[in-house]
Coordinates of C-alpha atoms and ligand atoms in Angstrom, one line a residue:
X1 CA 0.0 0.0 0.0
X2 CA 1.7 3.1 -1.3
X3 CA 4.9 2.7 -3.1
X4 CA 7.9 4.8 -2.3
X5 CA 11.2 5.4 -4.1
X6 CA 14.3 7.5 -3.4
X7 CA 17.5 8.1 -5.3
X8 CA 20.8 9.9 -4.6
X9 CA 23.9 9.6 -6.8
X10 CA 25.3 10.9 -10.1
X11 CA 22.5 10.1 -12.5
X12 CA 19.4 12.2 -13.2
X13 CA 17.0 11.3 -10.5
X14 CA 13.7 12.0 -12.3
X15 CA 13.7 9.2 -14.8
X16 CA 14.7 6.7 -12.1
X17 CA 11.9 7.9 -9.9
X18 CA 9.3 7.8 -12.6
X19 CA 10.5 4.3 -13.8
X20 CA 10.4 3.2 -10.1
X21 CA 6.9 4.6 -9.6
X22 CA 5.7 2.7 -12.6
X23 CA 7.1 -0.5 -11.2
X24 CA 5.5 0.3 -7.8
X25 CA 2.2 1.5 -9.2
X26 CA 0.6 -1.8 -8.3
X27 CA 0.9 -0.8 -4.6
X28 CA -1.5 2.2 -5.1
X29 CA -2.7 4.4 -7.9
X30 CA -4.7 7.2 -6.3
X31 CA -2.0 9.8 -7.0
X32 CA 1.6 10.1 -7.7
X33 CA 4.3 12.6 -6.9
X34 CA 8.0 13.4 -7.0
X35 CA 10.4 15.9 -5.4
X36 CA 13.8 16.6 -7.0
X37 CA 16.6 18.6 -5.6
X38 CA 18.7 21.0 -7.6
X39 CA 19.6 23.8 -5.3
X40 CA 16.1 23.9 -4.1
X41 CA 13.4 21.2 -3.8
X42 CA 10.8 21.0 -6.6
X43 CA 7.7 19.0 -5.9
X44 CA 5.3 17.8 -8.6
X45 CA 2.2 15.7 -7.6
X46 CA -1.0 14.8 -9.3
X47 CA -4.1 12.8 -8.6
X48 CA -4.3 9.7 -10.7
X49 CA -1.8 7.4 -12.3
X50 CA 1.9 7.9 -12.8
X51 CA 1.2 8.9 -16.4
X52 CA -0.8 11.9 -15.1
X53 CA 2.2 13.0 -13.2
X54 CA 4.5 12.6 -16.2
X55 CA 2.1 14.7 -18.3
X56 CA 2.0 17.3 -15.5
X57 CA 5.8 17.5 -15.0
X58 CA 6.5 17.8 -18.7
X59 CA 8.6 20.9 -19.4
X60 CA 9.1 21.7 -15.7
X61 CA 12.3 21.9 -13.7
X62 CA 13.0 18.2 -13.1
X63 CA 16.7 18.2 -13.2
X64 CA 18.7 17.0 -10.2
X65 CA 20.6 13.9 -8.9
X66 CA 18.6 13.4 -5.8
X67 CA 14.9 12.9 -5.3
X68 CA 12.0 11.0 -3.9
X69 CA 8.7 9.7 -5.4
X70 CA 5.5 8.2 -4.1
X71 CA 2.4 6.4 -5.5
X72 CA -0.5 6.6 -3.2
X73 CA -3.3 4.3 -1.9
X74 CA -5.4 6.8 0.0
X75 CA -6.0 6.3 3.8
X76 CA -6.3 9.7 5.4
X77 CA -7.8 12.2 3.0
X78 CA -9.4 11.7 -0.5
X79 CA -7.3 11.0 -3.5
X80 CA -6.5 14.5 -4.9
X81 CA -3.6 16.7 -5.7
X82 CA -3.3 18.3 -2.3
X83 CA -3.3 15.0 -0.4
X84 CA -0.8 13.5 -2.8
X85 CA 2.8 13.0 -1.6
X86 CA 5.4 14.3 -1.2
X87 CA 4.5 16.6 1.7
X88 CA 6.5 19.6 2.8
X89 CA 7.0 21.0 6.2
X90 CA 5.7 24.5 7.2
X91 CA 9.0 26.2 6.7
X92 CA 9.5 24.4 3.4
X93 CA 12.8 22.9 4.6
X94 CA 11.7 19.2 4.7
X95 CA 10.0 17.1 2.1
X96 CA 8.7 13.6 3.0
X97 CA 7.1 10.6 1.5
X98 CA 5.3 8.0 3.6
X99 CA 3.7 4.6 3.4
X100 CA 1.7 3.6 6.5
X101 CA -0.6 5.3 9.0
X102 CA 0.4 7.6 11.9
X103 CA -2.3 6.6 14.4
X104 CA -1.7 9.5 16.9
X105 CA -1.6 12.1 14.1
X106 CA -4.7 13.9 15.5
X107 CA -3.0 14.5 18.9
X108 CA 0.2 15.6 17.3
X109 CA -1.6 17.9 14.9
X110 CA -3.5 19.5 17.8
X111 CA -0.2 20.2 19.6
X112 CA 1.4 21.5 16.4
X113 CA -1.5 23.9 15.7
X114 CA -0.8 25.5 19.2
X115 CA 2.7 26.1 18.0
X116 CA 1.4 28.0 15.0
X117 CA 1.5 25.2 12.3
X118 CA -1.1 25.2 9.6
X119 CA -2.0 22.3 7.4
X120 CA -3.0 22.1 3.7
X121 CA -3.9 18.5 3.4
X122 CA -6.0 16.0 5.3
X123 CA -3.1 13.6 5.7
X124 CA -1.4 12.1 8.7
X125 CA 1.8 12.4 6.6
X126 CA 1.8 16.2 6.5
X127 CA 1.5 16.1 10.3
X128 CA 4.5 13.9 10.5
X129 CA 6.7 16.2 8.4
X130 CA 5.6 19.2 10.5
X131 CA 6.4 17.3 13.6
X132 CA 9.9 16.5 12.5
X133 CA 10.4 20.2 11.5
X134 CA 9.2 21.3 14.9
X135 CA 11.7 19.0 16.7
X136 CA 14.5 20.0 14.3
X137 CA 13.8 23.7 14.9
X138 CA 13.4 23.5 18.7
X139 CA 16.6 21.6 19.4
X140 CA 18.6 22.6 16.3
X141 CA 18.9 18.9 15.4
X142 CA 20.5 17.3 12.3
X143 CA 17.7 15.8 10.1
X144 CA 18.5 12.2 11.0
X145 CA 18.3 13.0 14.7
X146 CA 15.0 15.0 14.3
X147 CA 13.6 12.0 12.4
X148 CA 14.7 9.6 15.2
X149 CA 13.2 11.7 18.0
X150 CA 10.0 12.2 16.1
X151 CA 9.6 8.5 15.3
X152 CA 10.1 7.6 18.9
X153 CA 7.0 9.5 19.7
X154 CA 4.9 8.3 16.8
X155 CA 2.3 5.5 17.1
X156 CA 1.6 3.5 13.9
X157 CA 3.2 2.2 10.8
X158 CA 5.6 4.0 8.5
X159 CA 8.1 3.7 5.8
X160 CA 9.4 7.2 5.1
X161 CA 12.1 9.0 3.1
X162 CA 13.0 12.6 3.9
X163 CA 15.0 15.4 2.1
X164 CA 16.3 18.3 4.1
X165 CA 16.8 21.2 1.7
X166 CA 19.5 22.7 4.0
X167 CA 21.4 19.4 4.3
X168 CA 21.0 18.2 0.7
X169 CA 23.8 15.6 0.6
X170 CA 21.7 12.9 2.1
X171 CA 18.4 11.0 2.2
X172 CA 17.0 9.8 5.5
X173 CA 14.8 6.8 5.6
X174 CA 13.0 4.8 8.3
X175 CA 10.6 2.0 8.7
X176 CA 8.2 0.3 11.1
X177 CA 5.7 -2.3 9.8
X178 CA 5.9 -1.0 6.3
X179 CA 8.6 -2.4 4.0
X180 CA 11.7 -0.5 2.9
X181 CA 14.8 -1.8 1.0
X182 CA 18.0 0.1 0.2
X183 CA 19.9 -0.6 -3.0
X184 CA 23.6 0.0 -3.0
X185 CA 25.1 0.9 -6.4
X186 CA 28.4 2.5 -7.5
X187 CA 28.4 5.9 -5.8
X188 CA 24.6 5.8 -5.6
X189 CA 21.8 4.6 -3.4
X190 CA 18.2 3.6 -4.1
X191 CA 15.5 3.4 -1.5
X192 CA 12.2 1.6 -2.3
X193 CA 9.2 -0.2 -1.0
X194 CA 10.3 -3.4 -2.7
X195 CA 13.3 -4.4 -4.9
X196 CA 11.5 -4.1 -8.2
X197 CA 12.6 -0.5 -9.0
X198 CA 16.1 -1.2 -7.8
X199 CA 16.9 -4.6 -9.5
X200 CA 17.8 -3.1 -12.8
X201 CA 20.6 -0.9 -11.2
X202 CA 22.0 -3.1 -8.5
X203 CA 21.4 -6.5 -7.0
X204 CA 23.0 -5.5 -3.7
X205 CA 20.4 -4.6 -1.1
X206 CA 19.8 -4.1 2.5
X207 CA 16.3 -4.8 3.9
X208 CA 15.7 -2.3 6.7
X209 CA 14.3 -3.8 9.9
X210 CA 11.5 -2.3 12.0
X211 CA 12.4 0.8 13.9
X212 CA 15.6 1.4 12.0
X213 CA 16.7 4.7 10.5
X214 CA 19.0 4.7 7.5
X215 CA 21.1 7.6 6.2
X216 CA 22.5 7.4 2.7
X217 CA 25.0 10.1 1.8
X218 CA 26.1 11.3 -1.6
X219 CA 29.5 9.8 -2.4
X220 CA 29.5 8.3 1.1
X221 CA 28.1 5.2 2.8
X222 CA 25.0 3.8 4.3
X223 CA 24.5 4.1 8.1
X224 CA 21.8 2.5 10.1
X225 CA 20.7 3.2 13.6
X226 CA 17.7 2.1 15.7
X227 CA 15.2 4.4 17.1
X228 CA 16.9 3.8 20.4
X229 CA 20.1 5.2 18.9
X230 CA 22.0 2.0 18.6
X231 CA 24.3 1.7 15.5
X232 CA 23.6 -1.3 13.3
X233 CA 25.8 -3.1 10.8
X234 CA 24.0 -3.2 7.4
X235 CA 23.4 -6.8 6.3
X236 CA 23.9 -6.7 2.5
X237 CA 22.1 -9.4 0.5
X238 CA 22.2 -10.3 -3.2
X239 CA 19.0 -10.1 -5.1
X240 CA 18.1 -12.6 -7.8
X241 CA 15.5 -10.6 -9.7
X242 CA 15.4 -10.6 -13.5
X243 CA 14.2 -7.5 -15.4
X244 CA 12.0 -9.7 -17.7
X245 CA 10.1 -10.9 -14.6
X246 CA 9.0 -7.3 -14.0
X247 CA 7.9 -6.6 -17.6
X248 CA 4.7 -7.5 -19.4
X249 CA 6.6 -9.5 -22.0
X250 CA 4.1 -8.8 -24.8
X251 CA 1.0 -9.5 -22.8
X252 CA -1.6 -6.8 -22.6
X253 CA -1.8 -7.1 -18.8
X254 CA 0.4 -8.5 -16.1
X255 CA -2.5 -10.7 -14.9
X256 CA -2.6 -12.5 -18.2
X257 CA 1.1 -13.0 -18.2
X258 CA 1.0 -14.3 -14.7
X259 CA -1.8 -16.8 -15.5
X260 CA 0.2 -18.1 -18.5
X261 CA 3.4 -18.3 -16.4
X262 CA 1.9 -20.9 -14.1
X263 CA 3.3 -24.0 -15.8
X264 CA 6.7 -22.5 -15.1
X265 CA 6.1 -21.0 -11.7
X266 CA 4.6 -24.3 -10.3
X267 CA 7.7 -26.1 -11.7
X268 CA 10.0 -23.5 -10.2
X269 CA 8.3 -24.0 -6.8
X270 CA 9.1 -27.8 -7.0
X271 CA 12.6 -27.4 -8.4
X272 CA 15.1 -29.2 -6.2
X273 CA 12.4 -30.1 -3.8
X274 CA 10.9 -33.3 -5.3
X275 CA 12.0 -36.2 -7.5
X276 CA 9.3 -38.8 -8.2
X277 CA 11.7 -41.2 -10.0
X278 CA 14.0 -41.3 -6.9
X279 CA 11.0 -41.1 -4.6
X280 CA 12.0 -38.1 -2.4
X281 CA 10.6 -34.8 -1.4
X282 CA 12.5 -32.1 0.6
X283 CA 11.0 -29.0 2.0
X284 CA 14.0 -27.2 3.5
X285 CA 12.0 -25.1 6.0
X286 CA 10.2 -28.1 7.4
X287 CA 13.5 -30.0 7.9
X288 CA 15.0 -27.2 9.9
X289 CA 12.4 -27.6 12.6
X290 CA 11.2 -31.1 11.9
X291 CA 10.6 -32.1 15.5
X292 CA 8.3 -29.3 16.3
X293 CA 6.4 -29.7 13.1
X294 CA 6.1 -33.5 13.5
X295 CA 5.0 -33.2 17.1
X296 CA 2.6 -30.3 16.6
X297 CA -0.8 -30.6 18.2
X298 CA -2.3 -28.7 15.4
X299 CA -1.5 -26.3 12.6
X300 CA -3.1 -22.8 12.5
X301 CA -3.0 -21.2 9.1
X302 CA -3.3 -17.4 9.1
X303 CA -3.7 -15.4 5.9
X304 CA -5.9 -12.9 4.1
X305 CA -7.7 -12.8 0.7
X306 CA -6.5 -15.3 -1.9
X307 CA -3.8 -16.5 0.5
X308 CA -6.6 -17.4 3.0
X309 CA -8.3 -19.5 0.2
X310 CA -5.0 -21.3 -0.3
X311 CA -4.9 -21.9 3.5
X312 CA -8.4 -23.5 3.3
X313 CA -7.0 -26.0 0.8
X314 CA -4.1 -26.5 3.1
X315 CA -6.5 -27.6 5.7
X316 CA -8.0 -30.3 3.5
X317 CA -4.4 -31.4 2.5
X318 CA -2.9 -31.6 5.9
X319 CA -5.9 -33.2 7.5
X320 CA -6.4 -35.8 4.7
X321 CA -2.8 -36.7 4.0
X322 CA -1.0 -36.0 7.2
X323 CA -3.8 -36.3 9.7
X324 CA -2.8 -33.1 11.5
X325 CA -5.7 -31.0 12.8
X326 CA -5.8 -27.6 11.1
X327 CA -7.6 -24.4 11.8
X328 CA -7.6 -21.7 9.1
X329 CA -8.0 -18.1 10.4
X330 CA -8.5 -14.7 8.8
X331 CA -5.3 -13.0 10.1
X332 CA -7.4 -9.9 10.9
X333 CA -9.7 -11.9 13.2
X334 CA -7.0 -14.0 14.8
X335 CA -5.0 -11.0 15.9
X336 CA -7.9 -9.3 17.7
X337 CA -9.3 -12.4 19.5
X338 CA -7.7 -13.8 22.5
X339 CA -6.8 -17.1 20.8
X340 CA -5.6 -20.2 22.6
X341 CA -2.2 -20.8 21.1
X342 CA 0.7 -22.5 22.7
X343 CA 4.2 -23.9 22.0
X344 CA 2.7 -27.1 20.7
X345 CA 1.0 -25.2 17.8
X346 CA 2.6 -24.4 14.5
X347 CA 1.2 -21.2 12.9
X348 CA 1.6 -21.1 9.2
X349 CA 1.3 -17.7 7.5
X350 CA 0.6 -17.6 3.8
X351 CA 1.4 -14.4 2.0
X352 CA 2.4 -13.4 -1.5
X353 CA 3.8 -10.1 -0.5
X354 CA 5.1 -11.1 2.9
X355 CA 4.0 -7.7 4.1
X356 CA 0.3 -7.9 4.8
X357 CA -0.2 -6.0 8.1
X358 CA -2.8 -8.3 9.6
X359 CA -0.9 -11.5 8.8
X360 CA 2.3 -10.0 10.3
X361 CA 0.4 -9.0 13.5
X362 CA -1.2 -12.4 13.8
X363 CA 2.3 -14.0 13.6
X364 CA 3.7 -11.6 16.2
X365 CA 0.9 -12.7 18.5
X366 CA 1.5 -16.4 17.9
X367 CA 5.2 -15.9 18.4
X368 CA 4.6 -14.2 21.7
X369 CA 2.5 -17.2 22.8
X370 CA 5.3 -19.6 22.0
X371 CA 4.1 -21.1 18.7
X372 CA 6.5 -22.1 16.0
X373 CA 5.9 -19.6 13.2
X374 CA 6.3 -20.8 9.6
X375 CA 6.1 -18.5 6.6
X376 CA 5.0 -19.5 3.1
X377 CA 5.9 -16.4 1.1
X378 CA 6.7 -15.2 -2.4
X379 CA 8.6 -12.0 -1.9
X380 CA 12.2 -12.8 -0.9
X381 CA 13.4 -10.8 2.1
X382 CA 9.9 -9.6 3.0
X383 CA 8.9 -9.0 6.6
X384 CA 7.1 -12.3 7.1
X385 CA 10.0 -14.2 5.7
X386 CA 12.3 -12.5 8.2
X387 CA 10.2 -12.7 11.3
X388 CA 9.2 -16.4 11.1
X389 CA 11.2 -19.2 12.7
X390 CA 11.3 -21.1 9.5
X391 CA 9.6 -21.1 6.1
X392 CA 9.6 -21.7 2.4
X393 CA 9.6 -19.4 -0.6
X394 CA 7.2 -20.3 -3.4
X395 CA 9.5 -18.8 -6.1
X396 CA 6.7 -17.5 -8.3
X397 CA 8.7 -14.4 -9.2
X398 CA 7.3 -10.8 -8.9
X399 CA 3.5 -10.9 -9.1
X400 CA 2.4 -7.5 -10.2
X401 CA -1.3 -7.8 -11.2
X402 CA -3.3 -6.9 -8.2
X403 CA -5.4 -10.1 -8.6
X404 CA -3.3 -12.9 -7.3
X405 CA -2.9 -15.9 -9.6
X406 CA 0.5 -17.5 -9.9
X407 CA 1.2 -16.9 -6.2
X408 CA -2.0 -18.8 -5.4
X409 CA -0.9 -21.9 -7.4
X410 CA 2.6 -21.5 -5.9
X411 CA 1.1 -21.6 -2.4
X412 CA -1.0 -24.7 -3.3
X413 CA 2.1 -26.4 -4.7
X414 CA 4.1 -25.7 -1.5
X415 CA 1.2 -26.8 0.7
X416 CA 0.8 -30.0 -1.3
X417 CA 4.5 -30.8 -1.0
X418 CA 4.4 -30.2 2.7
X419 CA 1.3 -32.4 3.2
X420 CA 2.6 -35.2 1.1
X421 CA 6.0 -35.1 2.9
X422 CA 4.5 -35.0 6.3
X423 CA 1.9 -37.7 5.4
X424 CA 4.6 -40.1 4.3
X425 CA 7.0 -39.3 7.2
X426 CA 4.2 -39.7 9.7
X427 CA 3.0 -42.9 8.1
X428 CA -0.4 -41.6 7.3
X429 CA -0.2 -42.4 3.6
X430 CA 1.3 -45.6 2.1
X431 CA 4.4 -45.5 0.0
X432 CA 2.5 -46.4 -3.2
X433 CA 0.1 -43.4 -2.8
X434 CA 3.1 -41.2 -1.8
X435 CA 4.9 -42.1 -5.0
X436 CA 1.7 -41.6 -7.1
X437 CA 1.2 -38.1 -5.7
X438 CA 4.8 -37.2 -6.3
X439 CA 4.6 -38.3 -9.9
X440 CA 1.3 -36.5 -10.3
X441 CA 2.7 -33.3 -8.8
X442 CA 5.5 -33.4 -11.3
X443 CA 2.9 -33.7 -14.1
X444 CA 0.9 -30.6 -13.0
X445 CA 2.9 -27.9 -14.9
X446 CA 2.3 -29.8 -18.2
X447 CA -1.3 -30.2 -17.4
X448 CA -1.8 -26.5 -16.7
X449 CA -0.1 -25.9 -20.0
X450 CA -2.5 -28.2 -21.8
X451 CA -5.5 -26.7 -20.1
X452 CA -4.5 -23.2 -21.1
X453 CA -4.0 -24.3 -24.7
X454 CA -7.2 -26.2 -25.0
X455 CA -9.6 -24.1 -22.9
X456 CA -8.8 -20.5 -23.6
X457 CA -11.1 -20.0 -26.7
X458 CA -14.0 -21.7 -24.9
X459 CA -13.4 -19.5 -21.8
X460 CA -13.3 -16.4 -23.9
X461 CA -16.6 -17.4 -25.5
X462 CA -18.3 -18.1 -22.1
X463 CA -17.0 -14.8 -20.9
X464 CA -18.8 -13.0 -23.7
X465 CA -22.0 -14.9 -22.8
X466 CA -22.0 -13.9 -19.1
X467 CA -20.1 -10.6 -19.0
X468 CA -23.3 -8.5 -18.5
X469 CA -24.5 -10.4 -15.4
X470 CA -24.9 -8.4 -12.2
X471 CA -24.3 -11.4 -9.9
X472 CA -22.7 -14.8 -10.1
X473 CA -22.6 -17.9 -7.9
X474 CA -19.6 -20.2 -7.6
X475 CA -20.2 -23.7 -6.2
X476 CA -17.8 -26.4 -5.2
X477 CA -17.4 -29.3 -2.8
X478 CA -14.4 -30.5 -0.8
X479 CA -11.1 -29.3 -2.3
X480 CA -13.1 -27.3 -4.8
X481 CA -15.0 -25.3 -2.2
X482 CA -12.1 -22.9 -1.6
X483 CA -11.7 -22.7 -5.4
X484 CA -15.3 -21.5 -5.6
X485 CA -14.4 -18.8 -3.1
X486 CA -11.3 -17.9 -5.1
X487 CA -13.2 -17.8 -8.4
X488 CA -15.8 -15.5 -6.9
X489 CA -13.1 -13.2 -5.4
X490 CA -11.3 -13.0 -8.8
X491 CA -14.5 -12.0 -10.5
X492 CA -15.5 -9.3 -8.1
X493 CA -12.1 -7.7 -7.6
X494 CA -11.4 -7.1 -11.3
X495 CA -14.8 -7.0 -13.1
X496 CA -16.9 -5.5 -10.3
X497 CA -19.6 -8.2 -10.7
X498 CA -21.0 -9.2 -7.4
X499 CA -20.1 -12.9 -6.8
X500 CA -20.4 -15.4 -4.0
X501 CA -18.6 -18.7 -3.5
X502 CA -20.5 -21.5 -1.6
X503 CA -20.0 -25.1 -0.7
X504 CA -22.4 -26.6 -3.2
X505 CA -24.6 -28.3 -0.6
X506 CA -25.0 -25.0 1.3
X507 CA -26.8 -23.6 -1.7
X508 CA -30.1 -25.0 -0.5
X509 CA -29.8 -23.1 2.7
X510 CA -30.3 -19.7 1.2
X511 CA -28.5 -18.8 -2.0
X512 CA -30.8 -20.9 -4.1
X513 CA -33.4 -18.2 -3.7
X514 CA -31.2 -16.0 -5.9
X515 CA -31.1 -18.4 -8.9
X516 CA -33.1 -17.5 -12.0
X517 CA -32.3 -17.4 -15.7
X518 CA -30.1 -14.3 -15.2
X519 CA -27.8 -16.0 -12.7
X520 CA -24.6 -17.6 -14.0
X521 CA -23.7 -20.5 -11.7
X522 CA -20.2 -21.7 -12.0
X523 CA -19.9 -25.2 -10.7
X524 CA -16.5 -26.7 -10.1
X525 CA -17.3 -30.4 -10.4
X526 CA -14.1 -32.2 -10.9
X527 CA -14.4 -34.2 -7.7
X528 CA -14.3 -38.0 -7.7
X529 CA -15.6 -38.2 -4.1
X530 CA -19.2 -37.0 -3.7
X531 CA -19.6 -36.8 -7.5
X532 CA -23.3 -37.8 -7.4
X533 CA -23.9 -35.2 -4.8
X534 CA -22.6 -32.5 -7.0
X535 CA -24.6 -33.8 -9.9
X536 CA -27.7 -33.4 -7.7
X537 CA -26.7 -29.8 -6.9
X538 CA -26.3 -29.1 -10.6
X539 CA -29.8 -30.6 -11.2
X540 CA -31.2 -28.2 -8.5
X541 CA -29.7 -25.2 -10.3
X542 CA -31.0 -26.4 -13.6
X543 CA -34.5 -26.8 -12.2
X544 CA -34.4 -23.1 -11.3
X545 CA -33.2 -22.1 -14.8
X546 CA -29.8 -20.9 -13.6
X547 CA -27.2 -20.6 -16.4
X548 CA -24.7 -23.5 -15.6
X549 CA -21.0 -23.2 -16.4
X550 CA -19.3 -26.3 -15.3
X551 CA -15.7 -27.1 -14.7
X552 CA -15.3 -30.9 -15.1
X553 CA -12.6 -33.4 -15.7
X554 CA -12.0 -34.5 -19.2
X555 CA -14.4 -37.1 -20.5
X556 CA -17.3 -36.1 -18.1
X557 CA -20.6 -36.4 -19.9
X558 CA -23.1 -36.4 -17.0
X559 CA -22.5 -32.8 -15.8
X560 CA -21.7 -31.7 -19.3
X561 CA -25.2 -32.7 -20.5
X562 CA -26.8 -30.7 -17.7
X563 CA -24.7 -27.6 -18.3
X564 CA -25.0 -24.6 -20.6
X565 CA -21.3 -24.4 -21.0
X566 CA -18.5 -26.7 -19.9
X567 CA -14.8 -26.3 -19.5
X568 CA -12.7 -29.5 -19.2
X569 CA -9.6 -29.8 -17.1
X570 CA -7.1 -32.7 -17.2
X571 CA -7.7 -35.5 -14.7
X572 CA -5.5 -35.7 -11.6
X573 CA -5.5 -37.0 -8.0
X574 CA -8.1 -35.2 -6.0
X575 CA -5.8 -33.4 -3.5
X576 CA -4.1 -31.8 -6.5
X577 CA -7.2 -30.8 -8.4
X578 CA -7.3 -27.2 -7.1
X579 CA -4.0 -26.6 -9.0
X580 CA -5.9 -27.1 -12.2
X581 CA -9.5 -26.1 -11.4
X582 CA -8.6 -22.6 -10.4
X583 CA -6.9 -21.8 -13.7
X584 CA -10.0 -21.5 -15.9
X585 CA -11.6 -19.4 -13.3
X586 CA -8.7 -17.0 -13.3
X587 CA -8.9 -16.7 -17.1
X588 CA -12.7 -16.4 -17.1
X589 CA -12.5 -13.4 -14.7
X590 CA -9.7 -11.9 -16.8
X591 CA -11.7 -12.1 -20.0
X592 CA -14.9 -10.8 -18.4
X593 CA -13.0 -7.8 -16.9
X594 CA -11.4 -7.1 -20.2
X595 CA -14.8 -7.2 -22.0
X596 CA -16.2 -4.8 -19.5
X597 CA -13.4 -2.4 -20.1
X598 CA -11.9 -2.7 -16.6
X599 CA -8.3 -2.0 -15.8
X600 CA -7.4 -5.6 -15.0
X601 CA -4.1 -5.0 -13.3
X602 CA -5.2 -2.0 -11.2
X603 CA -8.8 -2.5 -10.1
X604 CA -10.4 0.4 -8.4
X605 CA -9.9 0.9 -4.6
X606 CA -7.4 -2.0 -4.3
X607 CA -3.7 -2.2 -3.8
X608 CA -1.5 -5.2 -4.2
X609 CA 0.1 -5.2 -0.8
X610 CA -2.1 -4.3 2.2
X611 CA 0.4 -2.9 4.7
X612 CA -2.2 -1.1 6.7
X613 CA -5.1 -2.5 8.8
Ligands
M6R701 O1 0.3 -10.5 -0.1 P1 -0.8 -11.4 0.6 O2 -0.9 -12.7 0.0 O3 -0.6 -11.5 2.1 O4 -2.1 -10.6 0.2 C1 -3.3 -11.1 0.8 C2 -4.5 -10.4 0.0 O5 -4.4 -9.0 0.2 C3 -4.5 -10.8 -1.5 O6 -4.5 -12.1 -1.7 C4 -5.7 -10.1 -2.1 O7 -6.9 -10.8 -1.7 C5 -5.6 -10.2 -3.6 N1 -6.1 -9.0 -4.3 C6 -6.4 -11.3 -4.2 O8 -6.4 -11.4 -5.6

């Protein structure tokens, strides 16, 4: 939520900032702004997309080798030019960008008003920059010290970068609960919310920790202190991010590219972790804390959104294959209950970004209660990856479309591997079934590829038939129930059609009242178990004249004959079905959103990484 970028070095800052903002735009697109320094600080900011900012700044004074930029997802104050970042202090000396929420901003603002400060915007960020100015003025502090003292009095979440016009050889950055990474180049530094704007310049990075303040100096070095004034040694890491992974590569939208990348990303997730021929499976993170995982009383899976849907499938997998009791929790609910968690529990957090505020907070709570915390994360070096005791990356590469696709199948792949591994080691599945699942898992990338090749025209056709619906119902049973939820979420978030996912049998308990000839009902009916039951559910929809779109396994004739439209997926073992059955639903939502003229990658009101509550 909100993307921030800073540059200091020998190059012109503006193109680097704009390019960085484009890469970070998935984090928020309510407004964009930059500040460049060339003797004085020049701020340009505009409501809307980065392109609106580019148009606005054309022909203006944008030269300078130091600057900061911001792309906003509005929290405090409407999306407009005034509330856009950067924000400037009252005396014009300080310019600041911010991602996060300053929770005690109202109190601070009250006190500042008494000191004569006036405010132009409705943002918490403007209060913060005035507060830093006030402390700087009062005690004649260098900027980094004023930032440190200010942040020690602030409640909330922040990633900030500040320019001091009167001390222009440096940028000061700090973070708490919002991500920040510093890129170290040749005589230059980059600061950003994630590595994507940095990777094309340098692969050497330092991920800032919570409550750390970094100072990067022109021609100098990187210094890090904590808010408690303790000097820290920067831990430099090498990135492995390829530029192509951050480009659309000829696709119209990132989401489409990411859907089509899935044969590769699922294979990447398994690479080096399983070998069906030799009959082994290794999930490094599990092995590092094997005893606690094997002896766990239960798993608690905490996540949000699409990752929560993956968690529900994890519940089916772990319970069926490894016979471990599982609870799946919305991270936002778990953190505000008083849950019973102890050292015999393993809390698994699922998160593409690794930065979701609620998931992080739930993990912190679980950690404090003594549970083993395990992270299943995509973004390397992210907060969840660093704060958990152990974990596994899904290796899906940067996911830029706001609607999660390849990260979801990556999470499913990882959960499947863990469940198969644990099931075999705990003796809850026989070797023959274990080997069969390994072999089938290795076949999944090829099957996704076949499915995409065979079904895409049919999916586009069906999209055209239902694109004008106002509502849609998604039904599934067993492993396909969470897929129904995920299909509905995909449709609503990018096409703005209201959609609900239900366990198919629950339909009779209410939603059936909604079904008429205008209601598309998408039935995910690839199950081998309870097949007859789902046939009955389809009959019930048909009797109410619902428009039935069924997802079936190849060769199915019974449900096909009852359906208006059918999409076939390759056959596989039931626990692995979600890896295939979700793909046509991703593509269906994409096609519908496209036909409705929606911005698929940047749906309204959303942001990719939800770093505020
Ligand atoms: O980065 P995370 O996986 O923690 O994000 C969780 C949700 O915000 C995310 O899955 C969201 O629901 C997506 N927009 C779904 O497509």
